[in-house]
């Protein structure tokens, strides 16, 4: 932690701490170095309950008006009344902070994590081995939750990608439908135009055929009249020829 960095801690915690103690920054740096090189497998070798508590639950730091304070976890055993009070405080915090009673809720998880740490503290004071075993349980639960969060995050990303892909495909299909609609409208317009042209052509051809038929009939009538005239003339000539021969 940088010297100028302030550690933000909750004003109230369900984990019981001692009174804050002002310390120098040099001693804090050395404590950080010792804690950073600590091996959890050596917990059982410690004789002092306070040293075990300090190792599994490091003290929190507060900076007040430029002075640095350290607040260690309390090593005082909890009475039955304090356990009852812890339950009341938990319920009050859940209600005050608007924690959800069902589903995923970071506030509820934070408060129950504090209660879990307090139970570990109480058990460690009475029996270090029980406390360490419960600590392993807590760490395993946290590991499982972290893994589930990672899976959930991956699922959310995958779902978002699928949603974006579906949205892109839907937009493409919508655009394609609009294009096809415009093409259909254009084809319908062309069909109407061709139908009108076809009707006009049929009417034109019908008129032309009617005119040709009339002309043909007139020609036939003219030829028929000419034929009758020639036939009559031929009869007259033949009649005159007979008269002359007689």
mmCIF file of C-alpha atoms in Angstrom:
data_model
loop_
_atom_site.group_PDB
_atom_site.id
_atom_site.type_symbol
_atom_site.label_atom_id
_atom_site.label_comp_id
_atom_site.label_asym_id
_atom_site.label_seq_id
_atom_site.Cartn_x
_atom_site.Cartn_y
_atom_site.Cartn_z
ATOM 1 C CA UNK A 1 0.000 0.000 0.000
ATOM 2 C CA UNK A 2 1.306 3.478 -0.899
ATOM 3 C CA UNK A 3 1.860 5.963 1.889
ATOM 4 C CA UNK A 4 -0.529 8.470 0.322
ATOM 5 C CA UNK A 5 -3.235 5.861 -0.240
ATOM 6 C CA UNK A 6 -6.145 5.793 2.188
ATOM 7 C CA UNK A 7 -7.699 2.450 3.010
ATOM 8 C CA UNK A 8 -11.473 2.654 2.794
ATOM 9 C CA UNK A 9 -13.157 0.513 5.455
ATOM 10 C CA UNK A 10 -16.821 0.242 6.454
ATOM 11 C CA UNK A 11 -17.896 2.359 9.383
ATOM 12 C CA UNK A 12 -19.438 -0.662 11.046
ATOM 13 C CA UNK A 13 -18.374 -4.278 10.765
ATOM 14 C CA UNK A 14 -19.942 -7.440 12.117
ATOM 15 C CA UNK A 15 -16.413 -8.732 12.740
ATOM 16 C CA UNK A 16 -15.315 -7.679 16.217
ATOM 17 C CA UNK A 17 -12.149 -5.538 16.354
ATOM 18 C CA UNK A 18 -10.051 -4.046 19.125
ATOM 19 C CA UNK A 19 -9.775 -0.312 19.630
ATOM 20 C CA UNK A 20 -7.642 1.425 16.949
ATOM 21 C CA UNK A 21 -3.970 1.954 17.821
ATOM 22 C CA UNK A 22 -1.894 4.693 16.234
ATOM 23 C CA UNK A 23 1.284 3.405 14.589
ATOM 24 C CA UNK A 24 4.167 4.792 12.547
ATOM 25 C CA UNK A 25 4.396 4.159 8.817
ATOM 26 C CA UNK A 26 7.798 2.447 9.157
ATOM 27 C CA UNK A 27 6.431 -0.212 11.458
ATOM 28 C CA UNK A 28 3.465 -0.660 9.132
ATOM 29 C CA UNK A 29 5.774 -1.347 6.191
ATOM 30 C CA UNK A 30 7.677 -3.976 8.139
ATOM 31 C CA UNK A 31 4.401 -5.592 9.218
ATOM 32 C CA UNK A 32 3.263 -5.703 5.600
ATOM 33 C CA UNK A 33 6.505 -7.400 4.618
ATOM 34 C CA UNK A 34 6.110 -10.018 7.336
ATOM 35 C CA UNK A 35 2.505 -10.718 6.396
ATOM 36 C CA UNK A 36 3.368 -10.969 2.729
ATOM 37 C CA UNK A 37 5.966 -13.691 3.383
ATOM 38 C CA UNK A 38 3.764 -15.662 5.799
ATOM 39 C CA UNK A 39 3.079 -19.320 4.967
ATOM 40 C CA UNK A 40 -0.481 -20.452 5.921
ATOM 41 C CA UNK A 41 0.816 -23.997 6.494
ATOM 42 C CA UNK A 42 2.663 -22.748 9.598
ATOM 43 C CA UNK A 43 -0.526 -21.616 11.342
ATOM 44 C CA UNK A 44 -0.741 -24.750 13.449
ATOM 45 C CA UNK A 45 2.784 -24.129 14.762
ATOM 46 C CA UNK A 46 1.792 -20.831 16.365
ATOM 47 C CA UNK A 47 1.159 -20.866 20.083
ATOM 48 C CA UNK A 48 -0.561 -17.492 20.480
ATOM 49 C CA UNK A 49 -4.237 -17.154 19.606
ATOM 50 C CA UNK A 50 -3.667 -13.500 18.787
ATOM 51 C CA UNK A 51 -0.909 -14.383 16.319
ATOM 52 C CA UNK A 52 -3.202 -16.904 14.611
ATOM 53 C CA UNK A 53 -6.035 -14.366 14.439
ATOM 54 C CA UNK A 54 -3.691 -11.690 13.094
ATOM 55 C CA UNK A 55 -2.484 -14.118 10.430
ATOM 56 C CA UNK A 56 -5.862 -15.326 9.170
ATOM 57 C CA UNK A 57 -7.542 -11.928 9.623
ATOM 58 C CA UNK A 58 -4.998 -9.144 9.052
ATOM 59 C CA UNK A 59 -5.626 -5.872 10.901
ATOM 60 C CA UNK A 60 -7.329 -3.115 9.002
ATOM 61 C CA UNK A 61 -5.813 0.337 8.597
ATOM 62 C CA UNK A 62 -7.437 3.721 9.026
ATOM 63 C CA UNK A 63 -6.049 7.162 8.309
ATOM 64 C CA UNK A 64 -7.566 9.858 10.476
ATOM 65 C CA UNK A 65 -6.374 13.461 10.133
ATOM 66 C CA UNK A 66 -3.053 12.325 8.687
ATOM 67 C CA UNK A 67 -2.380 9.775 11.448
ATOM 68 C CA UNK A 68 -2.283 6.073 10.643
ATOM 69 C CA UNK A 69 -4.161 3.677 12.898
ATOM 70 C CA UNK A 70 -4.266 -0.114 12.983
ATOM 71 C CA UNK A 71 -7.259 -2.024 14.286
ATOM 72 C CA UNK A 72 -6.618 -5.673 15.054
ATOM 73 C CA UNK A 73 -9.221 -8.413 15.354
ATOM 74 C CA UNK A 74 -10.397 -8.865 18.926
ATOM 75 C CA UNK A 75 -9.155 -11.924 20.812
ATOM 76 C CA UNK A 76 -11.884 -11.667 23.448
ATOM 77 C CA UNK A 77 -14.242 -14.692 23.565
ATOM 78 C CA UNK A 78 -17.851 -14.006 22.639
ATOM 79 C CA UNK A 79 -20.621 -14.592 25.140
ATOM 80 C CA UNK A 80 -24.056 -15.927 24.323
ATOM 81 C CA UNK A 81 -25.487 -12.419 24.604
ATOM 82 C CA UNK A 82 -22.926 -11.162 22.087
ATOM 83 C CA UNK A 83 -23.913 -13.929 19.649
ATOM 84 C CA UNK A 84 -27.565 -12.914 20.012
ATOM 85 C CA UNK A 85 -26.534 -9.288 19.492
ATOM 86 C CA UNK A 86 -24.596 -10.336 16.376
ATOM 87 C CA UNK A 87 -27.782 -11.865 14.954
ATOM 88 C CA UNK A 88 -29.704 -8.658 15.654
ATOM 89 C CA UNK A 89 -26.967 -6.547 14.052
ATOM 90 C CA UNK A 90 -26.997 -8.792 10.982
ATOM 91 C CA UNK A 91 -30.757 -8.403 10.574
ATOM 92 C CA UNK A 92 -30.523 -4.647 11.114
ATOM 93 C CA UNK A 93 -27.733 -4.296 8.541
ATOM 94 C CA UNK A 94 -29.628 -6.421 6.012
ATOM 95 C CA UNK A 95 -32.677 -4.200 6.381
ATOM 96 C CA UNK A 96 -30.789 -0.893 6.569
ATOM 97 C CA UNK A 97 -28.700 -1.589 3.473
ATOM 98 C CA UNK A 98 -31.621 -2.965 1.487
ATOM 99 C CA UNK A 99 -30.195 -6.445 0.972
ATOM 100 C CA UNK A 100 -32.199 -8.838 -1.187
ATOM 101 C CA UNK A 101 -33.366 -11.963 0.583
ATOM 102 C CA UNK A 102 -33.246 -14.058 -2.601
ATOM 103 C CA UNK A 103 -31.076 -14.155 -5.688
ATOM 104 C CA UNK A 104 -27.622 -12.680 -6.114
ATOM 105 C CA UNK A 105 -27.004 -9.751 -3.771
ATOM 106 C CA UNK A 106 -23.494 -8.334 -3.118
ATOM 107 C CA UNK A 107 -24.678 -6.569 0.051
ATOM 108 C CA UNK A 108 -26.085 -9.759 1.565
ATOM 109 C CA UNK A 109 -22.959 -11.680 0.630
ATOM 110 C CA UNK A 110 -20.716 -9.030 2.213
ATOM 111 C CA UNK A 111 -22.667 -9.050 5.486
ATOM 112 C CA UNK A 112 -22.759 -12.842 5.724
ATOM 113 C CA UNK A 113 -19.029 -12.935 4.943
ATOM 114 C CA UNK A 114 -18.455 -10.641 7.923
ATOM 115 C CA UNK A 115 -20.586 -12.926 10.099
ATOM 116 C CA UNK A 116 -18.635 -15.946 8.834
ATOM 117 C CA UNK A 117 -15.355 -14.224 9.733
ATOM 118 C CA UNK A 118 -16.730 -13.407 13.185
ATOM 119 C CA UNK A 119 -17.689 -17.061 13.712
ATOM 120 C CA UNK A 120 -14.190 -18.103 12.626
ATOM 121 C CA UNK A 121 -12.768 -15.616 15.135
ATOM 122 C CA UNK A 122 -14.926 -16.982 17.946
ATOM 123 C CA UNK A 123 -14.094 -20.617 17.152
ATOM 124 C CA UNK A 124 -10.383 -19.865 16.798
ATOM 125 C CA UNK A 125 -10.315 -18.358 20.289
ATOM 126 C CA UNK A 126 -11.868 -21.492 21.820
ATOM 127 C CA UNK A 127 -10.133 -24.006 19.537
ATOM 128 C CA UNK A 128 -7.523 -22.953 16.996
ATOM 129 C CA UNK A 129 -7.882 -26.198 15.023
ATOM 130 C CA UNK A 130 -11.639 -25.689 14.557
ATOM 131 C CA UNK A 131 -11.079 -22.113 13.498
ATOM 132 C CA UNK A 132 -8.446 -23.129 10.954
ATOM 133 C CA UNK A 133 -10.705 -25.863 9.594
ATOM 134 C CA UNK A 134 -13.565 -23.395 9.238
ATOM 135 C CA UNK A 135 -11.120 -21.001 7.579
ATOM 136 C CA UNK A 136 -10.401 -23.669 4.962
ATOM 137 C CA UNK A 137 -14.135 -24.057 4.436
ATOM 138 C CA UNK A 138 -14.485 -20.299 3.954
ATOM 139 C CA UNK A 139 -11.605 -20.189 1.481
ATOM 140 C CA UNK A 140 -13.065 -23.123 -0.452
ATOM 141 C CA UNK A 141 -16.454 -21.403 -0.612
ATOM 142 C CA UNK A 142 -14.822 -18.192 -1.809
ATOM 143 C CA UNK A 143 -12.885 -20.129 -4.460
ATOM 144 C CA UNK A 144 -16.087 -21.796 -5.621
ATOM 145 C CA UNK A 145 -17.928 -18.475 -5.731
ATOM 146 C CA UNK A 146 -15.068 -16.893 -7.695
ATOM 147 C CA UNK A 147 -15.167 -19.774 -10.176
ATOM 148 C CA UNK A 148 -18.943 -19.431 -10.508
ATOM 149 C CA UNK A 149 -18.570 -15.683 -11.012
ATOM 150 C CA UNK A 150 -16.022 -16.329 -13.749
ATOM 151 C CA UNK A 151 -18.364 -18.828 -15.409
ATOM 152 C CA UNK A 152 -21.252 -16.387 -15.046
ATOM 153 C CA UNK A 153 -19.191 -13.558 -16.557
ATOM 154 C CA UNK A 154 -18.189 -15.818 -19.444
ATOM 155 C CA UNK A 155 -21.829 -16.786 -19.900
ATOM 156 C CA UNK A 156 -22.881 -13.145 -19.904
ATOM 157 C CA UNK A 157 -20.235 -12.299 -22.505
ATOM 158 C CA UNK A 158 -21.257 -15.303 -24.606
ATOM 159 C CA UNK A 159 -24.926 -14.381 -24.293
ATOM 160 C CA UNK A 160 -24.156 -10.774 -25.216
ATOM 161 C CA UNK A 161 -22.202 -11.906 -28.262
ATOM 162 C CA UNK A 162 -25.066 -14.177 -29.294
ATOM 163 C CA UNK A 163 -27.544 -11.355 -28.728
ATOM 164 C CA UNK A 164 -25.456 -8.970 -30.835
ATOM 165 C CA UNK A 165 -25.129 -11.631 -33.539
ATOM 166 C CA UNK A 166 -28.893 -12.183 -33.518
ATOM 167 C CA UNK A 167 -29.476 -8.436 -33.640
ATOM 168 C CA UNK A 168 -27.077 -8.093 -36.574
ATOM 169 C CA UNK A 169 -28.753 -11.010 -38.342
ATOM 170 C CA UNK A 170 -32.182 -9.524 -37.617
ATOM 171 C CA UNK A 171 -31.067 -6.177 -39.032
ATOM 172 C CA UNK A 172 -29.679 -7.946 -42.102
ATOM 173 C CA UNK A 173 -32.905 -9.886 -42.567
ATOM 174 C CA UNK A 174 -34.959 -6.716 -42.089
ATOM 175 C CA UNK A 175 -32.851 -4.933 -44.688
ATOM 176 C CA UNK A 176 -33.160 -7.907 -47.033
ATOM 177 C CA UNK A 177 -36.943 -7.997 -46.561
ATOM 178 C CA UNK A 178 -37.093 -4.280 -47.353
ATOM 179 C CA UNK A 179 -35.005 -4.842 -50.495
ATOM 180 C CA UNK A 180 -37.213 -7.730 -51.596
ATOM 181 C CA UNK A 181 -40.323 -5.657 -50.860
ATOM 182 C CA UNK A 182 -39.002 -2.844 -53.050
ATOM 183 C CA UNK A 183 -38.109 -5.355 -55.767
ATOM 184 C CA UNK A 184 -41.600 -6.900 -55.601
ATOM 185 C CA UNK A 185 -43.203 -3.454 -55.821
ATOM 186 C CA UNK A 186 -41.032 -2.653 -58.848
ATOM 187 C CA UNK A 187 -41.960 -5.953 -60.501
ATOM 188 C CA UNK A 188 -45.663 -5.363 -59.808
ATOM 189 C CA UNK A 189 -45.344 -1.926 -61.379
ATOM 190 C CA UNK A 190 -43.648 -3.430 -64.427
ATOM 191 C CA UNK A 191 -46.348 -6.109 -64.652
ATOM 192 C CA UNK A 192 -49.071 -3.452 -64.617
ATOM 193 C CA UNK A 193 -47.228 -1.537 -67.326
ATOM 194 C CA UNK A 194 -46.831 -4.666 -69.440
ATOM 195 C CA UNK A 195 -50.510 -5.554 -68.958
ATOM 196 C CA UNK A 196 -51.521 -2.092 -70.168
ATOM 197 C CA UNK A 197 -49.142 -2.391 -73.114
ATOM 198 C CA UNK A 198 -50.539 -5.832 -73.909
ATOM 199 C CA UNK A 199 -54.115 -4.550 -73.806
ATOM 200 C CA UNK A 200 -53.184 -1.617 -76.018
ATOM 201 C CA UNK A 201 -51.437 -3.962 -78.459
ATOM 202 C CA UNK A 202 -54.414 -6.331 -78.487
ATOM 203 C CA UNK A 203 -56.769 -3.432 -79.139
ATOM 204 C CA UNK A 204 -54.485 -2.130 -81.897
ATOM 205 C CA UNK A 205 -54.230 -5.569 -83.511
ATOM 206 C CA UNK A 206 -57.989 -6.056 -83.206
ATOM 207 C CA UNK A 207 -58.593 -2.737 -84.953
ATOM 208 C CA UNK A 208 -56.022 -3.595 -87.620
ATOM 209 C CA UNK A 209 -57.613 -7.019 -88.153
ATOM 210 C CA UNK A 210 -61.088 -5.479 -88.354
ATOM 211 C CA UNK A 211 -59.870 -2.939 -90.887
ATOM 212 C CA UNK A 212 -58.154 -5.667 -92.939
ATOM 213 C CA UNK A 213 -61.308 -7.768 -92.776
ATOM 214 C CA UNK A 214 -63.418 -4.866 -94.001
ATOM 215 C CA UNK A 215 -60.990 -4.212 -96.825
ATOM 216 C CA UNK A 216 -60.972 -7.904 -97.741
ATOM 217 C CA UNK A 217 -64.773 -8.006 -97.736
ATOM 218 C CA UNK A 218 -64.893 -4.896 -99.873
ATOM 219 C CA UNK A 219 -62.401 -6.455 -102.289
ATOM 220 C CA UNK A 220 -64.409 -9.675 -102.405
ATOM 221 C CA UNK A 221 -67.618 -7.766 -103.037
ATOM 222 C CA UNK A 222 -65.913 -5.712 -105.724
ATOM 223 C CA UNK A 223 -64.548 -8.836 -107.391
ATOM 224 C CA UNK A 224 -67.907 -10.570 -107.099
ATOM 225 C CA UNK A 225 -69.636 -7.637 -108.760
ATOM 226 C CA UNK A 226 -66.980 -7.583 -111.447
ATOM 227 C CA UNK A 227 -67.414 -11.288 -111.955
ATOM 228 C CA UNK A 228 -71.182 -10.884 -112.326
ATOM 229 C CA UNK A 229 -70.721 -8.064 -114.768
ATOM 230 C CA UNK A 230 -68.270 -10.067 -116.848
ATOM 231 C CA UNK A 231 -70.545 -13.065 -116.684
ATOM 232 C CA UNK A 232 -73.496 -11.006 -117.887
ATOM 233 C CA UNK A 233 -71.414 -9.446 -120.631
ATOM 234 C CA UNK A 234 -70.282 -12.918 -121.704
ATOM 235 C CA UNK A 235 -73.902 -14.082 -121.825
ATOM 236 C CA UNK A 236 -74.838 -11.098 -123.946
ATOM 237 C CA UNK A 237 -71.989 -11.782 -126.338
ATOM 238 C CA UNK A 238 -72.945 -15.440 -126.630
ATOM 239 C CA UNK A 239 -76.582 -14.561 -127.225
ATOM 240 C CA UNK A 240 -75.650 -12.123 -129.955
ATOM 241 C CA UNK A 241 -73.368 -14.750 -131.520
ATOM 242 C CA UNK A 242 -76.243 -17.257 -131.587
ATOM 243 C CA UNK A 243 -78.550 -14.757 -133.215
ATOM 244 C CA UNK A 244 -76.016 -14.024 -135.907
ATOM 245 C CA UNK A 245 -75.484 -17.715 -136.673
ATOM 246 C CA UNK A 246 -79.185 -18.361 -137.045
#
